[in-house]
Short mmCIF file of C-alpha atoms and ligand atoms in Angstrom, two decimals:
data_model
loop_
_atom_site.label_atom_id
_atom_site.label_comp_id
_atom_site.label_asym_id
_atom_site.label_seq_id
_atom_site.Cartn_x
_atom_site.Cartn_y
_atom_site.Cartn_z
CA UNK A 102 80.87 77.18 98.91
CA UNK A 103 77.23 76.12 100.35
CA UNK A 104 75.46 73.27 100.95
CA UNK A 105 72.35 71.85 102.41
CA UNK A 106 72.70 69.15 104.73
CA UNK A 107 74.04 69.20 107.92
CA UNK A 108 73.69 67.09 111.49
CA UNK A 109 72.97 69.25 114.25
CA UNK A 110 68.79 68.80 115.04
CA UNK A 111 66.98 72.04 114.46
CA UNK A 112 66.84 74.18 118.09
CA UNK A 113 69.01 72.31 119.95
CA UNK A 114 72.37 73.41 120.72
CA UNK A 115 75.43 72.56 118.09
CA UNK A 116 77.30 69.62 120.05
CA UNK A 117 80.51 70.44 119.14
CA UNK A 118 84.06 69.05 120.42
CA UNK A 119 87.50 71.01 120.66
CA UNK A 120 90.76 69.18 118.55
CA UNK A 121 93.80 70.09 120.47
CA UNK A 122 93.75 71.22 123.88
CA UNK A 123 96.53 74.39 124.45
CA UNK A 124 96.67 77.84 124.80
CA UNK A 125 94.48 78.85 122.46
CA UNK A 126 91.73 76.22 123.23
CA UNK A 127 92.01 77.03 127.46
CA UNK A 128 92.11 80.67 127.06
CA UNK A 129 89.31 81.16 124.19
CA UNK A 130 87.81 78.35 122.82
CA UNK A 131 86.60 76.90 125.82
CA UNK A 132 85.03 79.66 127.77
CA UNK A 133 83.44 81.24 124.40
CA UNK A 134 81.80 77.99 124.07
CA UNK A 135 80.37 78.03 127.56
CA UNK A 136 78.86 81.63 127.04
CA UNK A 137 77.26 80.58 123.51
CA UNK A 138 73.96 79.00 123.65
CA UNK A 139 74.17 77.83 120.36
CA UNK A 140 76.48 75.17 121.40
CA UNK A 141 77.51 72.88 123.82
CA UNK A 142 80.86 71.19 124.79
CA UNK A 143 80.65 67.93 123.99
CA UNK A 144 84.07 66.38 123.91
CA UNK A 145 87.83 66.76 123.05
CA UNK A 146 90.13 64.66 121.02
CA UNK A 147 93.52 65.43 122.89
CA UNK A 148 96.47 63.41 122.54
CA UNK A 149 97.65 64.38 125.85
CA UNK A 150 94.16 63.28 126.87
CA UNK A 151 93.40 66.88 128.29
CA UNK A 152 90.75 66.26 131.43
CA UNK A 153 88.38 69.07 130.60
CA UNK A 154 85.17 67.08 132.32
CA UNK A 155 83.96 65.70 129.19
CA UNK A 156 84.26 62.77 127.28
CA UNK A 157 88.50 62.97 125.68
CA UNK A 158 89.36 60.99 122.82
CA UNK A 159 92.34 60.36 120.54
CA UNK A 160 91.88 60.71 117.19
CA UNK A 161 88.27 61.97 115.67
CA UNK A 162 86.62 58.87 114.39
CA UNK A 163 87.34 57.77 118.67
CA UNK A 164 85.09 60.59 118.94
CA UNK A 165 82.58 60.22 116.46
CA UNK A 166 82.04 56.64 117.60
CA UNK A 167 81.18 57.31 120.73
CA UNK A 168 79.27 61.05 120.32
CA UNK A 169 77.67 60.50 117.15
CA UNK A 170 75.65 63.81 118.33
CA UNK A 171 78.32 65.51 117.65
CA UNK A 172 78.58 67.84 114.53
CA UNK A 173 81.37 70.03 114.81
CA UNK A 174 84.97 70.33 115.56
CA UNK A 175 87.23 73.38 116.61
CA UNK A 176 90.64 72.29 115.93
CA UNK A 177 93.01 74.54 117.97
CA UNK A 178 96.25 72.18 117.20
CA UNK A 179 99.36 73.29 115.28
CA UNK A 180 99.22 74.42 111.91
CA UNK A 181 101.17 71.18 110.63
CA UNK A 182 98.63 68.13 110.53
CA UNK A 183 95.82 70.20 110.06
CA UNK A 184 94.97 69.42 106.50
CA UNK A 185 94.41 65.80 107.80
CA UNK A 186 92.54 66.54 110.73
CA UNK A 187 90.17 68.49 108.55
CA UNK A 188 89.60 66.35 106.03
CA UNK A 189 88.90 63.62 108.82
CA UNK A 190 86.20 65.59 110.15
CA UNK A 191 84.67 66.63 107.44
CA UNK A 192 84.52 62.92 106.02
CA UNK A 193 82.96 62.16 109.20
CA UNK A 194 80.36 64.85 108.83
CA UNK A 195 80.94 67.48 111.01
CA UNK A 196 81.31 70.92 110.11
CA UNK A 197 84.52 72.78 111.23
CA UNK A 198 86.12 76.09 112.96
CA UNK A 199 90.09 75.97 112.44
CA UNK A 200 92.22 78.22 113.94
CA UNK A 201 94.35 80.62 112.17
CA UNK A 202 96.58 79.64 109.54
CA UNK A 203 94.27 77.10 108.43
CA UNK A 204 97.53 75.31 107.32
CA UNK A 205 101.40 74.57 106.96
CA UNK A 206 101.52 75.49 103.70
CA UNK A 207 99.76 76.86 101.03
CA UNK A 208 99.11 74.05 99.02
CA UNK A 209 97.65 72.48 101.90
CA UNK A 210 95.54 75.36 102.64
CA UNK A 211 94.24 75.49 99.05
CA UNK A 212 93.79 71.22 99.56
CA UNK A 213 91.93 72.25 102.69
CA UNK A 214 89.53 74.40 100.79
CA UNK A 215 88.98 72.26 98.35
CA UNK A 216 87.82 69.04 100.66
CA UNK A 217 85.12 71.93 102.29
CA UNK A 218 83.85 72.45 98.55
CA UNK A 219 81.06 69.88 97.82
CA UNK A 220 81.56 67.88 100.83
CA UNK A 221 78.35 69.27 102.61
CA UNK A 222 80.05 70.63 105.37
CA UNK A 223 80.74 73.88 106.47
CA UNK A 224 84.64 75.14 106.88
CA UNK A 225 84.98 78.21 108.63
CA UNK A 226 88.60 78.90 108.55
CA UNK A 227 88.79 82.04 111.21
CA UNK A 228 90.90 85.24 110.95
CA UNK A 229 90.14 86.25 114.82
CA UNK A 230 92.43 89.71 114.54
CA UNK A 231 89.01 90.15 112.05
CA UNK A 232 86.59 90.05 114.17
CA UNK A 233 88.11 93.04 116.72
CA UNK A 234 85.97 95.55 117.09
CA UNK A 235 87.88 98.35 115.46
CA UNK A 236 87.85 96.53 111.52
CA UNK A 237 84.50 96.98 110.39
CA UNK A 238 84.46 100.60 111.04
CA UNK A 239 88.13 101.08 109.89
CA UNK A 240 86.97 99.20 106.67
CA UNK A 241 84.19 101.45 106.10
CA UNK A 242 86.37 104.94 106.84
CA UNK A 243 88.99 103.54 104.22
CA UNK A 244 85.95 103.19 101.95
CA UNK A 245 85.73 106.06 99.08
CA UNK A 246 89.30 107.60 100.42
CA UNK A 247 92.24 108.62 98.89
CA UNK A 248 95.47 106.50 100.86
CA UNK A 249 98.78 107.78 101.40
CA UNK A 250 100.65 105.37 103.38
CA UNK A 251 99.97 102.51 105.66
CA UNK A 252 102.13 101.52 108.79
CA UNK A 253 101.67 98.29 110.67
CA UNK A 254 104.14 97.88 113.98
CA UNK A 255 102.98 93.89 115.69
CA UNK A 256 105.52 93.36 117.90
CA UNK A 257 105.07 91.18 121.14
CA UNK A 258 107.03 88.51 123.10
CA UNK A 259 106.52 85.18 121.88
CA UNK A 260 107.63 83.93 125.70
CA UNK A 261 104.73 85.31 127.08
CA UNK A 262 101.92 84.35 124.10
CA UNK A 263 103.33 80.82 123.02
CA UNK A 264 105.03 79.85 126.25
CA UNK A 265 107.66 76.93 125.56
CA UNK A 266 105.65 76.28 122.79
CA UNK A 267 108.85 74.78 120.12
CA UNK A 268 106.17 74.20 116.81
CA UNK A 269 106.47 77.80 116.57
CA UNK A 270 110.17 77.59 115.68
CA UNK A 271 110.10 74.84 113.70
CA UNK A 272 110.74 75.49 109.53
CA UNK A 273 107.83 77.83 108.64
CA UNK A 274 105.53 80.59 110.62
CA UNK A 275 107.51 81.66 112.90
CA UNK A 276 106.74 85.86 113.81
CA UNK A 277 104.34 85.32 111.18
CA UNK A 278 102.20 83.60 113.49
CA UNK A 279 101.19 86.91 115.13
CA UNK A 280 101.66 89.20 111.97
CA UNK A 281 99.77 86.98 110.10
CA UNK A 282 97.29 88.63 112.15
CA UNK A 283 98.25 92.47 111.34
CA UNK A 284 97.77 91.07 107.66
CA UNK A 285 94.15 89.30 108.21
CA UNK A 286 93.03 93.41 108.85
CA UNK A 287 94.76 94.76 106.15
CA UNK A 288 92.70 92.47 103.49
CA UNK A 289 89.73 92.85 105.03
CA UNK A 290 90.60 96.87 105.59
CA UNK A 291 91.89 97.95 102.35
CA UNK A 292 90.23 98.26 99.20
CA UNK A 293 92.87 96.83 96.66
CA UNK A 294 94.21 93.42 96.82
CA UNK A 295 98.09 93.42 98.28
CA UNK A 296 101.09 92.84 96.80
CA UNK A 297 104.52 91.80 98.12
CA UNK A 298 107.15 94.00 97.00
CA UNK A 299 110.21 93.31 99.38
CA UNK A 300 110.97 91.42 102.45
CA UNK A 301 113.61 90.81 105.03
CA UNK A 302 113.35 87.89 107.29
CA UNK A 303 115.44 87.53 110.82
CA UNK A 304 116.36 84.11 111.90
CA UNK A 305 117.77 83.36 115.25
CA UNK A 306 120.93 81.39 114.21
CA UNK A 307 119.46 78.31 116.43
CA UNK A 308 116.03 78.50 114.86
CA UNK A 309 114.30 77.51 111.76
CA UNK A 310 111.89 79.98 111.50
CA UNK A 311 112.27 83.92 111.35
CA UNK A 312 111.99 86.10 114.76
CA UNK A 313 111.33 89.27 112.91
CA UNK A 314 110.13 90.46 109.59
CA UNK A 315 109.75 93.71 107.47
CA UNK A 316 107.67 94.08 104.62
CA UNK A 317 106.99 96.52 101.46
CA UNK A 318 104.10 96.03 99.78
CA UNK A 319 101.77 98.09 97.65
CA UNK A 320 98.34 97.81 97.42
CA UNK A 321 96.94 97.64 93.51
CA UNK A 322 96.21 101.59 94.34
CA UNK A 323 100.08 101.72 94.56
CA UNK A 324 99.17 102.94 98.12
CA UNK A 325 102.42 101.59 99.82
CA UNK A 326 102.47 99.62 103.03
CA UNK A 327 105.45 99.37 105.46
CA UNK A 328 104.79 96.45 107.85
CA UNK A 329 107.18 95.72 110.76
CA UNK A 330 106.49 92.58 112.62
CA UNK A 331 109.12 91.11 115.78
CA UNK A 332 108.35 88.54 118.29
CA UNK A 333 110.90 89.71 120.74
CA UNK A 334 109.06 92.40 122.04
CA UNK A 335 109.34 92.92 125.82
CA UNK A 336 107.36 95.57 128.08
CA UNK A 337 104.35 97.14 126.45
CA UNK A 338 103.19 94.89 123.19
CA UNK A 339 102.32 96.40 120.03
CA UNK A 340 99.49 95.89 117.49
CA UNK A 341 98.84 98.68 115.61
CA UNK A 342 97.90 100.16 112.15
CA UNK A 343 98.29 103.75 110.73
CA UNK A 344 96.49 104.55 107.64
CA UNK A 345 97.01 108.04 106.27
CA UNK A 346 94.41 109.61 103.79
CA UNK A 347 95.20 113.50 103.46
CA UNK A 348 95.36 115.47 107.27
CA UNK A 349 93.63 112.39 108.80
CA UNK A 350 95.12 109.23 110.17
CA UNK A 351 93.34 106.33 111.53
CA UNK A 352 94.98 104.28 113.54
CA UNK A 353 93.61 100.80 115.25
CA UNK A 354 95.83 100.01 118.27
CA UNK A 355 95.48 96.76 120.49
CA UNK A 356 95.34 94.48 117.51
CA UNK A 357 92.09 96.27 116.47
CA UNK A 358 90.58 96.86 119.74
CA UNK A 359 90.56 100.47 119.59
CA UNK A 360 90.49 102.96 116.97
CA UNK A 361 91.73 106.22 117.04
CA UNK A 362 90.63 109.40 114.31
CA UNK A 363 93.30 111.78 114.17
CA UNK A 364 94.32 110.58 117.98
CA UNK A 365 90.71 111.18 119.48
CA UNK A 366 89.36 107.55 120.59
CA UNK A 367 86.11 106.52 118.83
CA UNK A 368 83.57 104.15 120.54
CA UNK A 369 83.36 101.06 119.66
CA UNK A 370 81.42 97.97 120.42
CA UNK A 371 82.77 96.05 123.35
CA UNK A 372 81.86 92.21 121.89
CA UNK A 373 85.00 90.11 122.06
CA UNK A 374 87.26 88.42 118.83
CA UNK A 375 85.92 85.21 120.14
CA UNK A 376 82.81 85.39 120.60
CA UNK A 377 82.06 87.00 117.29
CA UNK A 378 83.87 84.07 115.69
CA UNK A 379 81.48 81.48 117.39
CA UNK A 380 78.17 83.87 116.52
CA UNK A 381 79.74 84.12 112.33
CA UNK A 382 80.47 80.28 112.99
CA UNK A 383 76.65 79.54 114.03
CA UNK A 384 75.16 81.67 110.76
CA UNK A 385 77.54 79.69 108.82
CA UNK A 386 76.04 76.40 109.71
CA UNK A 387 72.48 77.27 109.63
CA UNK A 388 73.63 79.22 106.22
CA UNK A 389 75.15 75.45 105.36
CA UNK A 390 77.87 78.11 104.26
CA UNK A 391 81.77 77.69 104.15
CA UNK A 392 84.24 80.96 104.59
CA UNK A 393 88.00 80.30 103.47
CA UNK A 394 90.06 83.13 102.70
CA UNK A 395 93.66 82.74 102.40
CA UNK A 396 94.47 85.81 101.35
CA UNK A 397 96.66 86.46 104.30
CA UNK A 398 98.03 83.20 104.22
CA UNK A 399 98.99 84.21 100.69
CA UNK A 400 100.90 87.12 101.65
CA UNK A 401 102.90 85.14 104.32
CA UNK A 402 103.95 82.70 101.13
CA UNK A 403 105.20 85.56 99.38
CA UNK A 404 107.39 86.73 102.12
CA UNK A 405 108.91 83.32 102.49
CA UNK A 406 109.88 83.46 98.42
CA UNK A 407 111.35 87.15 98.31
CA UNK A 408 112.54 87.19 101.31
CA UNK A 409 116.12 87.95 102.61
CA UNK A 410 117.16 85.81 105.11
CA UNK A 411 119.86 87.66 107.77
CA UNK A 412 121.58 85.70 110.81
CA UNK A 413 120.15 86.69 114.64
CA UNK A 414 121.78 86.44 117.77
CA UNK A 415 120.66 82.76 119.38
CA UNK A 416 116.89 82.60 120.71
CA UNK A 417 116.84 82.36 124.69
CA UNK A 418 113.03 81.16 126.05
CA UNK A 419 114.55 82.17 129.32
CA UNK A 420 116.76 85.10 128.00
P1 NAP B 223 99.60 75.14 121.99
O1 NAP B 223 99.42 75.79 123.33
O2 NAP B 223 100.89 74.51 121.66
O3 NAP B 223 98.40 74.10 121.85
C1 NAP B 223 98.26 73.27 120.73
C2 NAP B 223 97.62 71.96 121.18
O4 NAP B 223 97.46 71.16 120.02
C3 NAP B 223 98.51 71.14 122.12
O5 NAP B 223 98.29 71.49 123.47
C4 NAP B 223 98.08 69.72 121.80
O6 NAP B 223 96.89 69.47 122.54
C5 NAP B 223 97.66 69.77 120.34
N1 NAP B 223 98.66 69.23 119.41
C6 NAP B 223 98.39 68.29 118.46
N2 NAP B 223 99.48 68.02 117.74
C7 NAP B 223 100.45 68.80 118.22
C8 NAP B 223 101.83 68.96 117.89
N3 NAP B 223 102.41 68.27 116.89
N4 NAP B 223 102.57 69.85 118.61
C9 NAP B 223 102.01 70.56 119.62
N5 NAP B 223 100.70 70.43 119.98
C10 NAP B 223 99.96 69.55 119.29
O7 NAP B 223 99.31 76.20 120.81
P2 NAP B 223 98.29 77.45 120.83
O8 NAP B 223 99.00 78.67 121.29
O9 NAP B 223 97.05 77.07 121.49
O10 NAP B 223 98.11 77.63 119.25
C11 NAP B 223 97.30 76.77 118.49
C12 NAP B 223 96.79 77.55 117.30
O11 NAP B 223 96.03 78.66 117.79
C13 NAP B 223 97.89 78.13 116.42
O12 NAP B 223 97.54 78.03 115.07
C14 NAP B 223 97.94 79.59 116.82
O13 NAP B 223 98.31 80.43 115.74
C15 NAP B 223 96.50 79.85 117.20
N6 NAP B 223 96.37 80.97 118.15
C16 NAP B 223 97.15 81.03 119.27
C17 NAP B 223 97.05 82.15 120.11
C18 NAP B 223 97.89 82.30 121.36
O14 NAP B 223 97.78 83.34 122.03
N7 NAP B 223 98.71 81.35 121.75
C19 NAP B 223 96.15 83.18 119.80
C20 NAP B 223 95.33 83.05 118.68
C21 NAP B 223 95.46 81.95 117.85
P3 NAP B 223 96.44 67.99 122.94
O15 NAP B 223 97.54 67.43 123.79
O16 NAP B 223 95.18 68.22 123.66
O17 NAP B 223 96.29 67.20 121.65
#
């Protein structure tokens, strides 16, 4: 998708406002922002009316109204509602970062695509497990290799990374939240385009979306993939890849933040998820460029249609 218009006045900074003010937006968005010369916090639209000392609005047009130098969102809500938040701002002109998923579901993520195309605006729906250090060069030692097998373990404790946070058990993501993340890599890692072959998902009998999941899938190599994902992790977390090609394994631990060659640590650059996303984010609007894959996203479907559901024990935030 490109286009050739956009809002933001050459050489100044990108005015740009944050949608949804949570974890995600305090912990990332906002001081990523700050370090980027290429923008500058503008406002927020925050229904809770988050005091972040600038201008906070309710709903997007609010904020176009009154900052028409703004031209671009971040929205850093909930997956559901996003397809409508996006299609807001981009009928309002501004380009736009969305968090990971970029939707609900994914018909709406395909709808979301298809309001970026030909509107004149630039989407940027972000992968940020991507945009670790470790993919790019784990993408280029896959390249021209033989695979064996590939292992994913991303297991951490949804207490501690989406504290009291209940949209992540209602119907849908779920553990797939963070694995979702695990499978952004693998797409961008692996040669051959994914497929699903089995998958077992573990609901907490007082919860509507799954706590655990394991996958089979097989890459169009027929390179198989075992993926094991849980959201009840306590103690040390766990975000790590194996990939097997003859005697070597390379493995990218801390969701991609390291990378090992047959256990010996290789250097990598030090540059942040986040603030790569903002620097890809900048090229894209002076590019007047949109970047949607759902590939992942796709995956996730998948898992949610072959899937075998099985019964937990009850889901405790304070247990
Ligand atoms: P969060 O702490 O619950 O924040 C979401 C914010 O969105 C809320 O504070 C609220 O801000 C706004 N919001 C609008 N409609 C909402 C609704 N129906 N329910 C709840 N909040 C609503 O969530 P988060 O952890 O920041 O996650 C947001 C997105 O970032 C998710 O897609 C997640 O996958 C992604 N993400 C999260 C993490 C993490 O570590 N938590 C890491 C990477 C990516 P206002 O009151 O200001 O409107």
């Amino acid at each position: 998708m490109a286009s050739t218009v956009g809002n933001a006045a050459p050489g100044k900074p990108i005015a740009i406002a944050v949608v949804g003010i949570g974890k995600i937006a305090r912990d990332q968005h906002l001081p990523t922002i700050a370090g980027n010369d290429r923008f500058r916090f503008a406002a927020t639209v925050s229904l809770s009316g988050a005091n972040e000392g600038v201008p906070t609005f309710k709903t997007i047009p609010e904020m176009v109204a009154a900052c028409p130098d703004v031209s671009a969102v971040a929205i850093c809500t909930p997956p559901r509602g996003r397809l409508a938040l996006i299609r807001e701002a981009l009928a309002h002109g501004l380009d736009v970062l969305v968090e990971k998923p970029p939707a609900a579901t994914l018909s709406e993520a395909e709808a979301i695509a298809a309001a970026a195309s030909g509107s004149g605006r630039v989407l940027y729906a972000t992968w940020h497990s991507r945009a670790a250090p470790g993919v790019e060069p784990a993408r280029e030692w896959v390249s021209g290799r033989n695979l064996d097998k590939v292992t994913v373990a991303w297991k951490e404790d949804v207490r501690v990374w989406h504290p009291g946070q209940e949209w992540i058990w209602e119907p849908g993501i779920g553990v797939f939240d963070p694995g979702i993340n695990a499978l952004s890599i693998l797409t961008r890692v692996l040669p051959a385009p994914l497929l699903l072959d089995e998958a077992t998902l573990g609901f907490p009998e007082n919860k509507a979306a799954p706590i655990e999941a394991a996958l089979k899938l097989t890459d169009a190599a027929g390179v198989p993939v075992e993926v094991d994902f849980n959201f009840d992790q306590r103690g040390p977390q766990t975000w790590e890849i194996a990939i097997t090609s003859g005697d070597d394994t390379l493995r990218l631990t801390h969701g991609g933040g390291k990378m090992e060659l047959n256990a010996v640590e290789q250097p990598l650059s030090s540059e942040g998820e986040y603030p790569r996303l903002y620097a890809r984010f900048a090229e894209l609007i002076d590019a007047r460029q949109s970047e949607v894959d759902l590939s992942p996203f796709r995956l996730v479907a998948d898992a949610f249609l072959l899937g075998r559901r099985t019964t937990l024990a009850a889901f405790d935030w304070n247990g």
